[in-house]
Amino acid sequence: MLLPQRFHAKVEVRWSDMDVFQHVNHARMVTLLEEARIPWLFEDGRPTASLREGCVLADLRVRYRGQLRHEDTPLDIAMWIEQVRAVDFTVGYEVRANGAAPDSAPAVIASTQIAAFDIQTQRLRRLSDVERAYLAEWMDK
Protein backbone atom coordinates (compact mmCIF):
# COMPACT_ATOMS: atom_id res chain seq x y z
CA MET A 1 0.00 0.00 0.00
CA LEU A 2 1.39 3.41 -1.00
CA LEU A 3 0.94 5.96 1.78
CA PRO A 4 0.49 9.66 0.96
CA GLN A 5 3.46 12.00 1.42
CA ARG A 6 3.84 13.06 5.04
CA PHE A 7 6.41 15.03 6.98
CA HIS A 8 7.34 13.02 10.07
CA ALA A 9 8.66 14.61 13.22
CA LYS A 10 9.84 12.71 16.28
CA VAL A 11 8.85 14.65 19.39
CA GLU A 12 9.97 13.70 22.88
CA VAL A 13 7.34 13.47 25.62
CA ARG A 14 8.55 15.23 28.75
CA TRP A 15 7.59 14.09 32.21
CA SER A 16 5.81 17.43 32.66
CA ASP A 17 3.58 16.61 29.64
CA MET A 18 1.81 13.95 31.70
CA ASP A 19 -1.31 14.59 33.76
CA VAL A 20 -2.62 12.96 36.91
CA PHE A 21 -4.09 10.11 34.81
CA GLN A 22 -0.59 9.29 33.48
CA HIS A 23 -1.27 10.19 29.87
CA VAL A 24 -0.31 13.23 27.79
CA ASN A 25 -2.38 16.23 28.88
CA HIS A 26 -4.54 17.98 26.25
CA ALA A 27 -2.79 21.37 26.53
CA ARG A 28 0.57 19.64 26.27
CA MET A 29 -0.56 17.71 23.18
CA VAL A 30 -1.27 21.04 21.48
CA THR A 31 2.28 22.14 22.36
CA LEU A 32 3.72 18.86 20.99
CA LEU A 33 1.88 19.48 17.70
CA GLU A 34 3.42 22.94 17.55
CA GLU A 35 6.89 21.53 18.23
CA ALA A 36 6.40 19.03 15.40
CA ARG A 37 5.48 21.62 12.76
CA ILE A 38 8.39 23.99 13.53
CA PRO A 39 11.10 21.95 11.69
CA TRP A 40 8.73 21.38 8.78
CA LEU A 41 7.48 24.91 8.20
CA PHE A 42 9.62 27.46 10.06
CA GLU A 43 13.27 26.41 9.93
CA ASP A 44 15.81 28.29 7.83
CA GLY A 45 15.85 27.16 4.23
CA ARG A 46 12.15 26.27 4.11
CA PRO A 47 10.07 28.32 1.64
CA THR A 48 7.62 28.93 4.50
CA ALA A 49 10.28 30.21 6.96
CA SER A 50 8.94 33.73 6.33
CA LEU A 51 5.84 32.73 8.33
CA ARG A 52 8.04 33.08 11.43
CA GLU A 53 7.67 36.83 10.89
CA GLY A 54 3.93 36.54 11.32
CA CYS A 55 1.26 33.92 11.38
CA VAL A 56 -1.71 33.21 13.61
CA LEU A 57 -3.51 30.04 14.56
CA ALA A 58 -7.08 30.50 13.33
CA ASP A 59 -8.55 27.10 14.24
CA LEU A 60 -7.51 24.00 16.17
CA ARG A 61 -9.21 20.61 16.30
CA VAL A 62 -7.94 17.65 18.31
CA ARG A 63 -9.59 14.22 18.44
CA TYR A 64 -8.34 11.52 20.77
CA ARG A 65 -8.61 7.89 19.66
CA GLY A 66 -6.28 6.48 22.31
CA GLN A 67 -3.99 7.42 25.15
CA LEU A 68 -0.35 8.37 24.81
CA ARG A 69 1.98 7.93 27.75
CA HIS A 70 5.52 8.87 28.64
CA GLU A 71 6.81 5.45 27.58
CA ASP A 72 5.47 6.08 24.04
CA THR A 73 8.22 8.65 23.43
CA PRO A 74 9.34 9.87 21.01
CA LEU A 75 5.96 10.35 19.39
CA ASP A 76 5.77 10.06 15.62
CA ILE A 77 3.78 13.04 14.37
CA ALA A 78 2.89 12.81 10.68
CA MET A 79 1.79 16.06 9.01
CA TRP A 80 0.45 17.11 5.63
CA ILE A 81 -1.49 19.98 4.08
CA GLU A 82 -5.24 19.54 3.83
CA GLN A 83 -6.07 22.87 2.19
CA VAL A 84 -4.33 25.99 0.89
CA ARG A 85 -6.24 29.24 0.39
CA ALA A 86 -5.22 32.84 -0.32
CA VAL A 87 -4.22 33.79 3.23
CA ASP A 88 -4.26 30.50 5.14
CA PHE A 89 -3.67 26.77 5.07
CA THR A 90 -4.74 23.77 7.11
CA VAL A 91 -2.30 21.23 8.51
CA GLY A 92 -3.47 17.68 9.23
CA TYR A 93 -1.79 15.57 11.92
CA GLU A 94 -1.70 11.94 12.99
CA VAL A 95 0.10 11.12 16.22
CA ARG A 96 1.36 7.62 16.97
CA ALA A 97 3.41 6.05 19.72
CA ASN A 98 7.07 5.35 19.01
CA GLY A 99 7.39 2.18 16.96
CA ALA A 100 3.76 2.06 15.82
CA ALA A 101 3.25 1.00 12.21
CA PRO A 102 2.67 3.97 9.85
CA ASP A 103 -0.65 2.48 8.73
CA SER A 104 -1.87 1.73 12.29
CA ALA A 105 -4.68 3.73 13.85
CA PRO A 106 -3.36 7.03 15.23
CA ALA A 107 -3.90 7.88 18.89
CA VAL A 108 -4.54 11.54 18.01
CA ILE A 109 -5.94 13.14 14.87
CA ALA A 110 -5.72 16.92 14.66
CA SER A 111 -5.80 19.91 12.36
CA THR A 112 -4.68 23.51 12.61
CA GLN A 113 -5.64 26.37 10.34
CA ILE A 114 -2.75 28.84 10.11
CA ALA A 115 -3.09 32.29 8.57
CA ALA A 116 -0.26 34.48 7.30
CA PHE A 117 -0.20 37.72 9.26
CA ASP A 118 1.59 41.05 8.84
CA ILE A 119 2.66 42.12 12.34
CA GLN A 120 3.29 45.74 11.35
CA THR A 121 -0.11 46.35 9.76
CA GLN A 122 -1.93 43.91 12.08
CA ARG A 123 -3.68 42.38 9.08
CA LEU A 124 -3.78 39.07 7.31
CA ARG A 125 -1.53 38.87 4.28
CA ARG A 126 -1.67 36.72 1.19
CA LEU A 127 0.59 33.69 1.03
CA SER A 128 3.38 34.20 -1.49
CA ASP A 129 3.61 32.04 -4.61
CA VAL A 130 6.70 30.33 -3.13
CA GLU A 131 4.89 29.57 0.15
CA ARG A 132 1.83 28.26 -1.69
CA ALA A 133 3.94 26.05 -3.97
CA TYR A 134 5.80 24.48 -1.04
CA LEU A 135 2.58 23.85 0.88
CA ALA A 136 0.93 22.35 -2.22
CA GLU A 137 3.75 19.77 -2.42
CA TRP A 138 2.46 18.29 0.85
CA MET A 139 -1.18 17.94 -0.21
CA ASP A 140 -2.66 14.54 -0.95
CA LYS A 141 -2.80 14.16 -4.69
PDB file of C-alpha atoms in Angstrom:
ATOM      1  CA  MET A   1       0.000   0.000   0.000  1.00  0.00           C
ATOM      2  CA  LEU A   2       1.393   3.410  -1.000  1.00  0.00           C
ATOM      3  CA  LEU A   3       0.938   5.959   1.784  1.00  0.00           C
ATOM      4  CA  PRO A   4       0.489   9.664   0.959  1.00  0.00           C
ATOM      5  CA  GLN A   5       3.460  12.001   1.418  1.00  0.00           C
ATOM      6  CA  ARG A   6       3.836  13.064   5.038  1.00  0.00           C
ATOM      7  CA  PHE A   7       6.409  15.034   6.981  1.00  0.00           C
ATOM      8  CA  HIS A   8       7.340  13.019  10.074  1.00  0.00           C
ATOM      9  CA  ALA A   9       8.663  14.615  13.223  1.00  0.00           C
ATOM     10  CA  LYS A  10       9.839  12.715  16.276  1.00  0.00           C
ATOM     11  CA  VAL A  11       8.852  14.645  19.388  1.00  0.00           C
ATOM     12  CA  GLU A  12       9.971  13.703  22.885  1.00  0.00           C
ATOM     13  CA  VAL A  13       7.344  13.468  25.620  1.00  0.00           C
ATOM     14  CA  ARG A  14       8.546  15.226  28.748  1.00  0.00           C
ATOM     15  CA  TRP A  15       7.587  14.090  32.211  1.00  0.00           C
ATOM     16  CA  SER A  16       5.805  17.432  32.661  1.00  0.00           C
ATOM     17  CA  ASP A  17       3.584  16.608  29.641  1.00  0.00           C
ATOM     18  CA  MET A  18       1.805  13.952  31.696  1.00  0.00           C
ATOM     19  CA  ASP A  19      -1.309  14.590  33.759  1.00  0.00           C
ATOM     20  CA  VAL A  20      -2.622  12.955  36.906  1.00  0.00           C
ATOM     21  CA  PHE A  21      -4.086  10.108  34.806  1.00  0.00           C
ATOM     22  CA  GLN A  22      -0.587   9.294  33.478  1.00  0.00           C
ATOM     23  CA  HIS A  23      -1.268  10.193  29.867  1.00  0.00           C
ATOM     24  CA  VAL A  24      -0.308  13.229  27.792  1.00  0.00           C
ATOM     25  CA  ASN A  25      -2.377  16.232  28.881  1.00  0.00           C
ATOM     26  CA  HIS A  26      -4.537  17.979  26.246  1.00  0.00           C
ATOM     27  CA  ALA A  27      -2.795  21.367  26.534  1.00  0.00           C
ATOM     28  CA  ARG A  28       0.570  19.637  26.272  1.00  0.00           C
ATOM     29  CA  MET A  29      -0.562  17.713  23.181  1.00  0.00           C
ATOM     30  CA  VAL A  30      -1.274  21.040  21.480  1.00  0.00           C
ATOM     31  CA  THR A  31       2.281  22.136  22.356  1.00  0.00           C
ATOM     32  CA  LEU A  32       3.716  18.864  20.993  1.00  0.00           C
ATOM     33  CA  LEU A  33       1.880  19.475  17.704  1.00  0.00           C
ATOM     34  CA  GLU A  34       3.421  22.944  17.553  1.00  0.00           C
ATOM     35  CA  GLU A  35       6.889  21.534  18.230  1.00  0.00           C
ATOM     36  CA  ALA A  36       6.398  19.032  15.399  1.00  0.00           C
ATOM     37  CA  ARG A  37       5.484  21.616  12.762  1.00  0.00           C
ATOM     38  CA  ILE A  38       8.388  23.994  13.528  1.00  0.00           C
ATOM     39  CA  PRO A  39      11.097  21.952  11.694  1.00  0.00           C
ATOM     40  CA  TRP A  40       8.731  21.377   8.779  1.00  0.00           C
ATOM     41  CA  LEU A  41       7.482  24.915   8.203  1.00  0.00           C
ATOM     42  CA  PHE A  42       9.616  27.458  10.064  1.00  0.00           C
ATOM     43  CA  GLU A  43      13.275  26.407   9.930  1.00  0.00           C
ATOM     44  CA  ASP A  44      15.813  28.293   7.828  1.00  0.00           C
ATOM     45  CA  GLY A  45      15.852  27.160   4.231  1.00  0.00           C
ATOM     46  CA  ARG A  46      12.153  26.274   4.109  1.00  0.00           C
ATOM     47  CA  PRO A  47      10.066  28.322   1.643  1.00  0.00           C
ATOM     48  CA  THR A  48       7.623  28.935   4.502  1.00  0.00           C
ATOM     49  CA  ALA A  49      10.275  30.206   6.957  1.00  0.00           C
ATOM     50  CA  SER A  50       8.941  33.727   6.332  1.00  0.00           C
ATOM     51  CA  LEU A  51       5.845  32.734   8.330  1.00  0.00           C
ATOM     52  CA  ARG A  52       8.040  33.085  11.428  1.00  0.00           C
ATOM     53  CA  GLU A  53       7.671  36.829  10.890  1.00  0.00           C
ATOM     54  CA  GLY A  54       3.932  36.539  11.319  1.00  0.00           C
ATOM     55  CA  CYS A  55       1.258  33.921  11.381  1.00  0.00           C
ATOM     56  CA  VAL A  56      -1.711  33.209  13.608  1.00  0.00           C
ATOM     57  CA  LEU A  57      -3.513  30.042  14.565  1.00  0.00           C
ATOM     58  CA  ALA A  58      -7.084  30.499  13.332  1.00  0.00           C
ATOM     59  CA  ASP A  59      -8.549  27.102  14.238  1.00  0.00           C
ATOM     60  CA  LEU A  60      -7.510  24.003  16.167  1.00  0.00           C
ATOM     61  CA  ARG A  61      -9.206  20.612  16.298  1.00  0.00           C
ATOM     62  CA  VAL A  62      -7.938  17.648  18.306  1.00  0.00           C
ATOM     63  CA  ARG A  63      -9.592  14.217  18.439  1.00  0.00           C
ATOM     64  CA  TYR A  64      -8.342  11.519  20.773  1.00  0.00           C
ATOM     65  CA  ARG A  65      -8.613   7.893  19.656  1.00  0.00           C
ATOM     66  CA  GLY A  66      -6.280   6.478  22.306  1.00  0.00           C
ATOM     67  CA  GLN A  67      -3.986   7.417  25.147  1.00  0.00           C
ATOM     68  CA  LEU A  68      -0.354   8.368  24.811  1.00  0.00           C
ATOM     69  CA  ARG A  69       1.980   7.927  27.748  1.00  0.00           C
ATOM     70  CA  HIS A  70       5.522   8.874  28.637  1.00  0.00           C
ATOM     71  CA  GLU A  71       6.812   5.449  27.577  1.00  0.00           C
ATOM     72  CA  ASP A  72       5.471   6.082  24.035  1.00  0.00           C
ATOM     73  CA  THR A  73       8.219   8.653  23.433  1.00  0.00           C
ATOM     74  CA  PRO A  74       9.339   9.865  21.011  1.00  0.00           C
ATOM     75  CA  LEU A  75       5.965  10.354  19.392  1.00  0.00           C
ATOM     76  CA  ASP A  76       5.773  10.064  15.620  1.00  0.00           C
ATOM     77  CA  ILE A  77       3.784  13.035  14.367  1.00  0.00           C
ATOM     78  CA  ALA A  78       2.888  12.812  10.678  1.00  0.00           C
ATOM     79  CA  MET A  79       1.792  16.057   9.008  1.00  0.00           C
ATOM     80  CA  TRP A  80       0.449  17.109   5.630  1.00  0.00           C
ATOM     81  CA  ILE A  81      -1.485  19.980   4.083  1.00  0.00           C
ATOM     82  CA  GLU A  82      -5.242  19.539   3.829  1.00  0.00           C
ATOM     83  CA  GLN A  83      -6.073  22.866   2.185  1.00  0.00           C
ATOM     84  CA  VAL A  84      -4.331  25.994   0.892  1.00  0.00           C
ATOM     85  CA  ARG A  85      -6.242  29.239   0.389  1.00  0.00           C
ATOM     86  CA  ALA A  86      -5.215  32.835  -0.321  1.00  0.00           C
ATOM     87  CA  VAL A  87      -4.222  33.786   3.234  1.00  0.00           C
ATOM     88  CA  ASP A  88      -4.258  30.502   5.140  1.00  0.00           C
ATOM     89  CA  PHE A  89      -3.672  26.775   5.067  1.00  0.00           C
ATOM     90  CA  THR A  90      -4.736  23.768   7.114  1.00  0.00           C
ATOM     91  CA  VAL A  91      -2.296  21.228   8.506  1.00  0.00           C
ATOM     92  CA  GLY A  92      -3.473  17.676   9.226  1.00  0.00           C
ATOM     93  CA  TYR A  93      -1.792  15.574  11.924  1.00  0.00           C
ATOM     94  CA  GLU A  94      -1.701  11.942  12.991  1.00  0.00           C
ATOM     95  CA  VAL A  95       0.100  11.120  16.223  1.00  0.00           C
ATOM     96  CA  ARG A  96       1.357   7.620  16.969  1.00  0.00           C
ATOM     97  CA  ALA A  97       3.410   6.053  19.721  1.00  0.00           C
ATOM     98  CA  ASN A  98       7.067   5.346  19.011  1.00  0.00           C
ATOM     99  CA  GLY A  99       7.389   2.183  16.958  1.00  0.00           C
ATOM    100  CA  ALA A 100       3.760   2.060  15.818  1.00  0.00           C
ATOM    101  CA  ALA A 101       3.250   1.002  12.209  1.00  0.00           C
ATOM    102  CA  PRO A 102       2.666   3.969   9.851  1.00  0.00           C
ATOM    103  CA  ASP A 103      -0.653   2.476   8.733  1.00  0.00           C
ATOM    104  CA  SER A 104      -1.868   1.727  12.287  1.00  0.00           C
ATOM    105  CA  ALA A 105      -4.680   3.729  13.846  1.00  0.00           C
ATOM    106  CA  PRO A 106      -3.355   7.027  15.227  1.00  0.00           C
ATOM    107  CA  ALA A 107      -3.898   7.884  18.892  1.00  0.00           C
ATOM    108  CA  VAL A 108      -4.538  11.537  18.010  1.00  0.00           C
ATOM    109  CA  ILE A 109      -5.944  13.144  14.870  1.00  0.00           C
ATOM    110  CA  ALA A 110      -5.721  16.924  14.659  1.00  0.00           C
ATOM    111  CA  SER A 111      -5.796  19.913  12.360  1.00  0.00           C
ATOM    112  CA  THR A 112      -4.679  23.513  12.609  1.00  0.00           C
ATOM    113  CA  GLN A 113      -5.637  26.370  10.337  1.00  0.00           C
ATOM    114  CA  ILE A 114      -2.752  28.837  10.111  1.00  0.00           C
ATOM    115  CA  ALA A 115      -3.094  32.295   8.567  1.00  0.00           C
ATOM    116  CA  ALA A 116      -0.260  34.479   7.296  1.00  0.00           C
ATOM    117  CA  PHE A 117      -0.200  37.724   9.255  1.00  0.00           C
ATOM    118  CA  ASP A 118       1.586  41.053   8.837  1.00  0.00           C
ATOM    119  CA  ILE A 119       2.659  42.123  12.337  1.00  0.00           C
ATOM    120  CA  GLN A 120       3.290  45.744  11.354  1.00  0.00           C
ATOM    121  CA  THR A 121      -0.110  46.345   9.761  1.00  0.00           C
ATOM    122  CA  GLN A 122      -1.929  43.912  12.080  1.00  0.00           C
ATOM    123  CA  ARG A 123      -3.681  42.377   9.082  1.00  0.00           C
ATOM    124  CA  LEU A 124      -3.776  39.070   7.312  1.00  0.00           C
ATOM    125  CA  ARG A 125      -1.526  38.870   4.285  1.00  0.00           C
ATOM    126  CA  ARG A 126      -1.670  36.719   1.192  1.00  0.00           C
ATOM    127  CA  LEU A 127       0.587  33.695   1.028  1.00  0.00           C
ATOM    128  CA  SER A 128       3.385  34.196  -1.488  1.00  0.00           C
ATOM    129  CA  ASP A 129       3.610  32.037  -4.608  1.00  0.00           C
ATOM    130  CA  VAL A 130       6.698  30.333  -3.125  1.00  0.00           C
ATOM    131  CA  GLU A 131       4.889  29.566   0.153  1.00  0.00           C
ATOM    132  CA  ARG A 132       1.829  28.259  -1.692  1.00  0.00           C
ATOM    133  CA  ALA A 133       3.940  26.045  -3.973  1.00  0.00           C
ATOM    134  CA  TYR A 134       5.800  24.484  -1.035  1.00  0.00           C
ATOM    135  CA  LEU A 135       2.578  23.852   0.882  1.00  0.00           C
ATOM    136  CA  ALA A 136       0.932  22.354  -2.215  1.00  0.00           C
ATOM    137  CA  GLU A 137       3.752  19.769  -2.419  1.00  0.00           C
ATOM    138  CA  TRP A 138       2.461  18.293   0.848  1.00  0.00           C
ATOM    139  CA  MET A 139      -1.185  17.942  -0.214  1.00  0.00           C
ATOM    140  CA  ASP A 140      -2.665  14.539  -0.946  1.00  0.00           C
ATOM    141  CA  LYS A 141      -2.804  14.162  -4.691  1.00  0.00           C
TER     142      LYS A 141
END
